[in-house]
GROMACS .gro file of C-alpha atoms in nm:
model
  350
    1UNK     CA    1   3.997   2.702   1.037
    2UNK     CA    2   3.732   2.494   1.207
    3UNK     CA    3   3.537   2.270   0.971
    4UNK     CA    4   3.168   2.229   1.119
    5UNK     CA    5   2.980   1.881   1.101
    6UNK     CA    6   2.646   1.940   0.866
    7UNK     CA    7   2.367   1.846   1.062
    8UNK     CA    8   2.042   1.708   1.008
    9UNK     CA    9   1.759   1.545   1.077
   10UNK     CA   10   1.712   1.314   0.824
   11UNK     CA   11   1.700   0.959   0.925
   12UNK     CA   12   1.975   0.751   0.811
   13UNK     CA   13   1.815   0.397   0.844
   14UNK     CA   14   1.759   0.187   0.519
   15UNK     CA   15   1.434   0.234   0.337
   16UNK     CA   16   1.390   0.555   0.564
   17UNK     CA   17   1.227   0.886   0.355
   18UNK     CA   18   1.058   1.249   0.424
   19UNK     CA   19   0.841   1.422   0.174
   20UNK     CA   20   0.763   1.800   0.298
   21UNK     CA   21   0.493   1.914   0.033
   22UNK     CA   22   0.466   2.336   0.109
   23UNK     CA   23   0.251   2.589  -0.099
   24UNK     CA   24   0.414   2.905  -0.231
   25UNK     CA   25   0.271   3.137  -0.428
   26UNK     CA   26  -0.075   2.895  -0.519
   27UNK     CA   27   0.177   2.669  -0.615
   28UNK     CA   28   0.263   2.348  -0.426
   29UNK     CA   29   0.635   2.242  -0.402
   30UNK     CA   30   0.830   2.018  -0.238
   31UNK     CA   31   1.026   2.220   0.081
   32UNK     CA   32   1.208   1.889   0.152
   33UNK     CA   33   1.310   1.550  -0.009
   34UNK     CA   34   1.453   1.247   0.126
   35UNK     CA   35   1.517   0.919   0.053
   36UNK     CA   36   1.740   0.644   0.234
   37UNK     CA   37   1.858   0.362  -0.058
   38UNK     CA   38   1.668   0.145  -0.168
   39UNK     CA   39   1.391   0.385  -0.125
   40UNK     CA   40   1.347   0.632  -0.386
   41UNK     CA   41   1.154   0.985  -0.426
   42UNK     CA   42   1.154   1.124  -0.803
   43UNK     CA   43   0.934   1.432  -0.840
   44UNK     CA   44   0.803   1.541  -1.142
   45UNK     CA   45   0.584   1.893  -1.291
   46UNK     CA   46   0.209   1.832  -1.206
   47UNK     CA   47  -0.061   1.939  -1.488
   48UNK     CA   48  -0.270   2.168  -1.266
   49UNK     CA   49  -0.267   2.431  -1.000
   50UNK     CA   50  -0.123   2.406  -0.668
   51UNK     CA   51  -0.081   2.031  -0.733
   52UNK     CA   52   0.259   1.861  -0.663
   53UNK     CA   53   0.357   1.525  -0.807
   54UNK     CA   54   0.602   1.266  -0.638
   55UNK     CA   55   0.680   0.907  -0.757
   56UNK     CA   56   0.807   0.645  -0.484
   57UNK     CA   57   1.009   0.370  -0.633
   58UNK     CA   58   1.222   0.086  -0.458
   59UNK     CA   59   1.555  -0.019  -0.652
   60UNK     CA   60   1.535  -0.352  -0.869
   61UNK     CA   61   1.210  -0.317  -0.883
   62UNK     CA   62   1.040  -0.433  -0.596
   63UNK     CA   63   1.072  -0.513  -0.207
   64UNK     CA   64   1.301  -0.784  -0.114
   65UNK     CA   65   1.203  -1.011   0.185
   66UNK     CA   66   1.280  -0.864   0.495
   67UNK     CA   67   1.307  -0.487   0.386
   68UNK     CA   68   1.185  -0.249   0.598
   69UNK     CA   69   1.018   0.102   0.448
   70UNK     CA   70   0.966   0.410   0.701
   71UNK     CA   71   0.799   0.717   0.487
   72UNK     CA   72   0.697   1.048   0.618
   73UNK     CA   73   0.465   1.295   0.448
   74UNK     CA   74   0.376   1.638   0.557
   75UNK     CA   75   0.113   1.830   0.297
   76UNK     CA   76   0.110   2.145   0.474
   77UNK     CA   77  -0.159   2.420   0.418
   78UNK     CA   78  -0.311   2.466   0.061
   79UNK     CA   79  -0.090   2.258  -0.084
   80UNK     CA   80  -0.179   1.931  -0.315
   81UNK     CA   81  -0.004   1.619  -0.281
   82UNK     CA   82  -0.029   1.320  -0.590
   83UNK     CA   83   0.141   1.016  -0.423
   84UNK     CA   84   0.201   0.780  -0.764
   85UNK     CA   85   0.406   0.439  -0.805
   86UNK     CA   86   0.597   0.325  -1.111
   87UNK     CA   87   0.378  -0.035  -1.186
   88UNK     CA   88   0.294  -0.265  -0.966
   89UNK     CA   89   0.502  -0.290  -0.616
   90UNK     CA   90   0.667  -0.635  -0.640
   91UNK     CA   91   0.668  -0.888  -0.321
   92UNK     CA   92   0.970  -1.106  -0.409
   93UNK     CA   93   0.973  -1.418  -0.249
   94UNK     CA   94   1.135  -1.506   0.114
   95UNK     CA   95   1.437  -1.650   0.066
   96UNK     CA   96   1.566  -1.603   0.428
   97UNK     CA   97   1.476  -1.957   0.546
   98UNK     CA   98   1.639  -2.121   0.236
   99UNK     CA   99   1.933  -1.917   0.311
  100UNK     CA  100   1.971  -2.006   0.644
  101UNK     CA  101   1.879  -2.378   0.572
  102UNK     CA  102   2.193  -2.397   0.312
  103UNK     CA  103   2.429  -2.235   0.577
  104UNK     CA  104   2.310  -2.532   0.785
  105UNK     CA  105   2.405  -2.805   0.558
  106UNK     CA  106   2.726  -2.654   0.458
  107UNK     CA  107   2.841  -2.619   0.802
  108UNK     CA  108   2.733  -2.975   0.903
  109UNK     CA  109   2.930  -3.066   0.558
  110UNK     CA  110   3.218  -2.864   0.733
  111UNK     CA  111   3.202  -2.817   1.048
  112UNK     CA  112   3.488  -2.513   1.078
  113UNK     CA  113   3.274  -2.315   0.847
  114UNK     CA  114   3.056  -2.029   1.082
  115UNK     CA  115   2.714  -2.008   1.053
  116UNK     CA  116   2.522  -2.233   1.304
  117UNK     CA  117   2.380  -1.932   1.484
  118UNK     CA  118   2.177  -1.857   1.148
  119UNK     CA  119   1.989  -2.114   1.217
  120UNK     CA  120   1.777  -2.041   1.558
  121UNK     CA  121   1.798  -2.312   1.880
  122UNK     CA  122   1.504  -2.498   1.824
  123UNK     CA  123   1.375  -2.405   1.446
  124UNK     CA  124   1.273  -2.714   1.267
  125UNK     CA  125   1.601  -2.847   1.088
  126UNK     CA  126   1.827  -2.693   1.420
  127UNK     CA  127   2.055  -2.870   1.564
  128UNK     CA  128   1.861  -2.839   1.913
  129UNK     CA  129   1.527  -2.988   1.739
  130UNK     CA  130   1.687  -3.284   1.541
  131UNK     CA  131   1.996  -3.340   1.541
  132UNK     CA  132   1.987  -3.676   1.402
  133UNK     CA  133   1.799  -3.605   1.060
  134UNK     CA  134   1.802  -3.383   0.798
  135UNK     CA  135   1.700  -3.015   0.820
  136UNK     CA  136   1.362  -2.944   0.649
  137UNK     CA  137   1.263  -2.583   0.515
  138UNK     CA  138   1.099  -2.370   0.751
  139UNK     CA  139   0.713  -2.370   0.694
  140UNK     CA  140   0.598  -2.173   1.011
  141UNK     CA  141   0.436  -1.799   0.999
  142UNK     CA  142   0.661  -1.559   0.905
  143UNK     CA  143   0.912  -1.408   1.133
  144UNK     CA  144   1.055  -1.031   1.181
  145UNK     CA  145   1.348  -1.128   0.913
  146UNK     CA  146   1.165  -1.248   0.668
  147UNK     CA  147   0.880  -0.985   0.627
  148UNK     CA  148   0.881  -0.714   0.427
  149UNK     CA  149   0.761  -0.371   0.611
  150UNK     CA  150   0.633  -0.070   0.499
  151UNK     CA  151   0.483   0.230   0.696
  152UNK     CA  152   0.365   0.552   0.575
  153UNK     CA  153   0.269   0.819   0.851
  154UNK     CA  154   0.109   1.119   0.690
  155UNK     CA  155  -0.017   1.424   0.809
  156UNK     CA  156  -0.266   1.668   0.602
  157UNK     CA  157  -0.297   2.018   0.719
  158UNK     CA  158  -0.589   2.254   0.674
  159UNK     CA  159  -0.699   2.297   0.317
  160UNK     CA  160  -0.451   2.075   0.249
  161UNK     CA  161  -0.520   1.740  -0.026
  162UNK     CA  162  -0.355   1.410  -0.016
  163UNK     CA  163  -0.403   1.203  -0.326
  164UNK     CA  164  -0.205   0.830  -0.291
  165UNK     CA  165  -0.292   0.682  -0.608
  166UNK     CA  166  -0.016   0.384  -0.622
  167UNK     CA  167  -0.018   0.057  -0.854
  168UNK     CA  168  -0.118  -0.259  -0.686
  169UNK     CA  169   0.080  -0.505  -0.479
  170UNK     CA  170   0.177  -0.801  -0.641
  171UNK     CA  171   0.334  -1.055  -0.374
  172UNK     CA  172   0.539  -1.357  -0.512
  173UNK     CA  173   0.454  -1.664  -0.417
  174UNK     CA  174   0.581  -1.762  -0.065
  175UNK     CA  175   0.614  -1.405   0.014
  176UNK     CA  176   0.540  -1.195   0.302
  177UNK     CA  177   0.434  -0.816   0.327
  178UNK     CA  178   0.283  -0.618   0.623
  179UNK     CA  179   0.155  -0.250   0.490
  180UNK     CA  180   0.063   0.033   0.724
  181UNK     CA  181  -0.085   0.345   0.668
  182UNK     CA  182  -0.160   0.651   0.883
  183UNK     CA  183  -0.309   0.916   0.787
  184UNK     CA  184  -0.376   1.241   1.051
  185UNK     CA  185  -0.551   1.510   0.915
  186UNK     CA  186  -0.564   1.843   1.061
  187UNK     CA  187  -0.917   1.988   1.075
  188UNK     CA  188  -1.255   1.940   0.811
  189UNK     CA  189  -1.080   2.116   0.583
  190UNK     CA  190  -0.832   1.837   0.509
  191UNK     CA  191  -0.926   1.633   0.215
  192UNK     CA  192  -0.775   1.280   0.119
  193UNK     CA  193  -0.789   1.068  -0.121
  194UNK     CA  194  -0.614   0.656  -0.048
  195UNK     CA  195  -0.590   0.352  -0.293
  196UNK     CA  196  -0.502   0.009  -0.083
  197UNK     CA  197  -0.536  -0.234  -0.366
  198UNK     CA  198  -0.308  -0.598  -0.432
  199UNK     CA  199  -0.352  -0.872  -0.696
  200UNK     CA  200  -0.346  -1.234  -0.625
  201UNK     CA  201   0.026  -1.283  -0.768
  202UNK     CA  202   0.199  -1.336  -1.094
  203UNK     CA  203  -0.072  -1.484  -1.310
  204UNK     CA  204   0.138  -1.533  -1.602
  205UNK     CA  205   0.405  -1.753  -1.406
  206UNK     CA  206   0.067  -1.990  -1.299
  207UNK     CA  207   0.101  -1.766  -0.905
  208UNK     CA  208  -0.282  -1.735  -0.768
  209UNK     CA  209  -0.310  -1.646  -0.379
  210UNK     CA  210   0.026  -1.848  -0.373
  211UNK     CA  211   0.146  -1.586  -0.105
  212UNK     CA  212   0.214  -1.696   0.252
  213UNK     CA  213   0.150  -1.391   0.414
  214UNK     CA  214  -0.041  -1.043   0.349
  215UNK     CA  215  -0.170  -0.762   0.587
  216UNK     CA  216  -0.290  -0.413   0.547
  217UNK     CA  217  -0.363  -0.192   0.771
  218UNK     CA  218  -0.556   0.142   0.753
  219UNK     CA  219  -0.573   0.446   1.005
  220UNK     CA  220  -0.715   0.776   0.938
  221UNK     CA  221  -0.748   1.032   1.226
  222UNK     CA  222  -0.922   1.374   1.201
  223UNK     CA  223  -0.882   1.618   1.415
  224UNK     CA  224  -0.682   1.434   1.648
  225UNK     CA  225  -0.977   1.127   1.676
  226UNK     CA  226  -0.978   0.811   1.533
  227UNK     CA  227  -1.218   0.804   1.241
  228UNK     CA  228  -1.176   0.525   0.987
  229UNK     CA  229  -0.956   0.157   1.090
  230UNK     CA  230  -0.987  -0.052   0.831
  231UNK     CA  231  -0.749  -0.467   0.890
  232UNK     CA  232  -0.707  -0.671   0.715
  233UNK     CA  233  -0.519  -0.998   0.721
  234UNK     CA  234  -0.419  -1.304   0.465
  235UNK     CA  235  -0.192  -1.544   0.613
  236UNK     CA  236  -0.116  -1.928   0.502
  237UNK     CA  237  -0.179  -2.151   0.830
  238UNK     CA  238  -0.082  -2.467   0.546
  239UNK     CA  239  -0.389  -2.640   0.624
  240UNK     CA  240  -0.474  -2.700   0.282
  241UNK     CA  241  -0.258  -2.877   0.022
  242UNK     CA  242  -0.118  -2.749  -0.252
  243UNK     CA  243  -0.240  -2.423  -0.229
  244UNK     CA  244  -0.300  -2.184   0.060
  245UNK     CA  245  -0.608  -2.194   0.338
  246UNK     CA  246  -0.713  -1.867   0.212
  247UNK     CA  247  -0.707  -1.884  -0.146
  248UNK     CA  248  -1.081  -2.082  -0.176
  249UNK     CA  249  -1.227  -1.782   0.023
  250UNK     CA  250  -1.077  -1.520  -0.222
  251UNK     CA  251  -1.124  -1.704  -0.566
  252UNK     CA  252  -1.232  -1.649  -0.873
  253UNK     CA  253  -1.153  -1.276  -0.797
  254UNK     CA  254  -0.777  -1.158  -0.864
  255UNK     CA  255  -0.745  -0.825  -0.735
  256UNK     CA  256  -0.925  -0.672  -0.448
  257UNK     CA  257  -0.885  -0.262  -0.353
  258UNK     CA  258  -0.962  -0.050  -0.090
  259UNK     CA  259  -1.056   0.329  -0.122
  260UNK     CA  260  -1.076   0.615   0.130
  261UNK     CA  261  -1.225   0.947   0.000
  262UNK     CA  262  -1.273   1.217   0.238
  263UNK     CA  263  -1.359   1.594   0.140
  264UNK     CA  264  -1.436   1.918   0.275
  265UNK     CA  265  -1.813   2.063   0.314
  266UNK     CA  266  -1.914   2.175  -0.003
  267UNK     CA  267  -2.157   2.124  -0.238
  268UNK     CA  268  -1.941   2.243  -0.544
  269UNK     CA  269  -1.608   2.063  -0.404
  270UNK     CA  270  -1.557   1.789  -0.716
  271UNK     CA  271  -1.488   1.500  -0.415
  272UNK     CA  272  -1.803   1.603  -0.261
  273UNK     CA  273  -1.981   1.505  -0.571
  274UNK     CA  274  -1.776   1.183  -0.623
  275UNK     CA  275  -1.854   1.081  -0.267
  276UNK     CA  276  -2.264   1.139  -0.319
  277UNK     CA  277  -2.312   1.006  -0.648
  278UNK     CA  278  -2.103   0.642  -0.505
  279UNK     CA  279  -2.338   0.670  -0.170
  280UNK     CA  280  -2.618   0.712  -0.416
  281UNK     CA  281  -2.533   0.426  -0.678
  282UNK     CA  282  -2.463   0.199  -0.348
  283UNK     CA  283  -2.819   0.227  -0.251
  284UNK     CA  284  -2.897   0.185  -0.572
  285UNK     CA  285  -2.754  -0.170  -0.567
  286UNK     CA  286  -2.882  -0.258  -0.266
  287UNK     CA  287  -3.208  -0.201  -0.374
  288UNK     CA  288  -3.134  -0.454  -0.690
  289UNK     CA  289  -2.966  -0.744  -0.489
  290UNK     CA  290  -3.185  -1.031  -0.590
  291UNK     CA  291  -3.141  -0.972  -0.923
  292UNK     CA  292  -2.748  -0.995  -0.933
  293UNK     CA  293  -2.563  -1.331  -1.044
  294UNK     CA  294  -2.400  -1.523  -0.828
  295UNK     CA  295  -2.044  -1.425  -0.955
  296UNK     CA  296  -1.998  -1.092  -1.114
  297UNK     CA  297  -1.719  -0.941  -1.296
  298UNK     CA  298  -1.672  -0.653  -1.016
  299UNK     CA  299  -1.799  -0.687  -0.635
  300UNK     CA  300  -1.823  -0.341  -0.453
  301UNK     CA  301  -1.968  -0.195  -0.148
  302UNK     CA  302  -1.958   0.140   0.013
  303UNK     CA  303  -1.914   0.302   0.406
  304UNK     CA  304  -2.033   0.652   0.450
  305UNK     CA  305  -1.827   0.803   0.717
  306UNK     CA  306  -1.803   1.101   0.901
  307UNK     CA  307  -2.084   1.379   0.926
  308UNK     CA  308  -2.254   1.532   0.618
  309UNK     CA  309  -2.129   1.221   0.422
  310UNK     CA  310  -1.828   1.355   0.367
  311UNK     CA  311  -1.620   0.999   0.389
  312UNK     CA  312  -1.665   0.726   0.226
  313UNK     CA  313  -1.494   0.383   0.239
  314UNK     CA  314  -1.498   0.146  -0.108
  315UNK     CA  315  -1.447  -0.212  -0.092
  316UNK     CA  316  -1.387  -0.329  -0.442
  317UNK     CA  317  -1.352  -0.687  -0.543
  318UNK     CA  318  -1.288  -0.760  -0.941
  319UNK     CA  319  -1.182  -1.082  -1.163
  320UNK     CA  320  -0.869  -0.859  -1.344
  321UNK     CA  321  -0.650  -0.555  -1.222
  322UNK     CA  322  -0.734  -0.371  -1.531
  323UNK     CA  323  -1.149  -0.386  -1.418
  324UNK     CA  324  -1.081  -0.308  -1.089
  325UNK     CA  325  -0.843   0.005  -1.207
  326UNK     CA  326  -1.135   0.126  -1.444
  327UNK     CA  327  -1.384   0.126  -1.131
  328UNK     CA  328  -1.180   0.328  -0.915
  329UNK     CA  329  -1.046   0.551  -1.203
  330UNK     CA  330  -1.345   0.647  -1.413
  331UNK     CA  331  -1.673   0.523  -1.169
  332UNK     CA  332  -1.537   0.612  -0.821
  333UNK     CA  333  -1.337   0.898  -0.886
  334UNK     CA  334  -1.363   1.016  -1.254
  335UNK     CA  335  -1.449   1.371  -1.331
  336UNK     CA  336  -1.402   1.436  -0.915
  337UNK     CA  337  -1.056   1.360  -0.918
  338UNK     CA  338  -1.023   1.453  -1.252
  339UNK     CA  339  -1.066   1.853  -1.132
  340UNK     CA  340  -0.819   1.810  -0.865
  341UNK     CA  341  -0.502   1.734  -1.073
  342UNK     CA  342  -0.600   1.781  -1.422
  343UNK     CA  343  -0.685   1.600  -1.747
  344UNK     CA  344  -0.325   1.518  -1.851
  345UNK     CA  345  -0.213   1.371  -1.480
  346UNK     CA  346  -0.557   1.197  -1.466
  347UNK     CA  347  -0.513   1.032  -1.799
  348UNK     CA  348  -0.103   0.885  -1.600
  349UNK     CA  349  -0.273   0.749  -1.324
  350UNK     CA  350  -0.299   0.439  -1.223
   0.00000   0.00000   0.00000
């Protein structure tokens, strides 16, 4: 008897996962799930109709330096997607450099030991750039190795609802992470809903903006067109001592967000009605400028996008996570998202 190999598609590369969200019967389910270690999918029963709910964790806790995260989403027709997190997505520090800095002093200790091509030709502390003194820790930008990666390509058919909702990133200090998101939806039909959000680090270890590298990026294409792009980029250039060039420019807030609502046509759709009464409490700030404060507890401003104001981009700047999570919870969302995956799943959130 011939045994036959099982084959798939599934990608076999660390970090590497597929979500396939399908709806049968008015009820969304998940047609496929898969995870690569130390990625990890855990679904659980949604509180509403046709709604689907996934959490995306990382063993230990968080994303080591130099991990690399490849997700893809499909939320095919009808179906309802809620994208959650299990607390905050940890940034541990880089520990690469140190790493290969210790290999280098051990082998010059012993020269028989391997390990002089962890150190590159010509890194400060190489033997090629000075050979003579002692190696000093790498303080350049951060390299391929050392920076943590994750990409999530998602596409949104028609009718279809995509709700990412995760807990903010907090990065370690000396840490690097690069985020990218793509989103394609199919047609005007597609809705989505996308928290970006980080905090400035781990307050309660004395960690403000003590990160040496941060970037997310947003893309969000409908109908095959580029519609919203939204960079953004923190990187320490160590021009400042003892803290980082950027931190002055970000202080005294602590957590900063970014939201992307997009819904269909309709005057009775619940996002609809988030996405008009936020367009209409933004001009209603405007219009009130001079008489803000200088420095207020919460800093927000608002994009319409697309036709009909259907989009809307939120910039959201606050002194604590827990006001910023209150704003996009109860004043950007609230009742709106609230009909979309229930009361019980909107009271988990966030």
């Amino acid at each position: 008897m011939t045994i036959q190999r099982f084959t798939t598609t599934a990608s076999g590369e660390p970090g590497s996962g597929t979500l396939v969200c399908q709806c049968y019967d008015n009820k969304s389910k998940f047609a496929r799930i898969h995870a690569q270690y130390p990625l990890k999918f855990i679904p659980t029963r949604g509180h509403a109709d046709r709604l689907a709910v996934v959490y995306m964790i990382s063993y230990g806790g968080g994303v080591v330096a130099g991990d690399r995260f490849d997700v893809n989403v499909d939320v095919l027709e009808n179906a309802i997607l809620l994208l959650l997190t299990q607390g905050n997505t940890k940034i541990f520090k880089n520990r690469i450099q140190q790493r290969k800095w210790m290999a280098l002093l051990a082998q010059r200790a012993h020269p028989s030991l391997p390990g002089r091509d962890l150190i590159p030709l010509g890194a400060p502390g190489s033997p090629a750039s000075s050979p003579a003194t002692s190696p000093t820790p790498m303080t350049a930008a951060p390299k391929q190795d050392d920076t943590s990666l994750q990409i999530i390509s998602t596409k949104v058919a028609s009718n279809a609802t995509l709700v990412s909702m995760p807990d903010p990133v907090t990065s370690f200090q000396d840490s690097s992470f690069t985020s990218r998101q793509v989103v394609h939806l199919e047609d005007a039909s597609s809705q989505l809903v996308l928290l970006d959000w980080f905090t400035s680090g781990r307050l309660s270890r004395g960690e403000s903006w003590a990160f040496k590298y941060y970037a997310s990026r947003i893309d969000v294409h409908l109908g095959g067109r580029l519609r919203i792009k939204d960079h953004m980029v923190l990187e320490d250039d160590g021009s400042v001592a003892g803290t980082t060039s950027y931190a002055g420019k970000l202080q005294p807030y602590t957590c900063f967000a970014t939201l992307v609502i997009i819904a269909r046509n309709d005057p009775t759709n619940p996002l609809q009605k988030s996405i008009a009464r936020m367009l209409a409490l933004a001009e209603a700030n405007r219009l009130m400028m001079a008489t803000f404060e200088k420095h207020q507890d919460i800093l927000w401003s608002a994009s319409p996008c697309l036709d009909n104001n259907r989009g809307i981009l939120i910039r959201i700047a606050g002194m604590t996570t827990e006001m910023v999570r209150d704003f996009v919870k109860n004043e950007c969302l609230g009742q709106g998202l609230k009909d979309i995956v229930g009361e019980g799943m909107f009271g988990k959130i966030l």
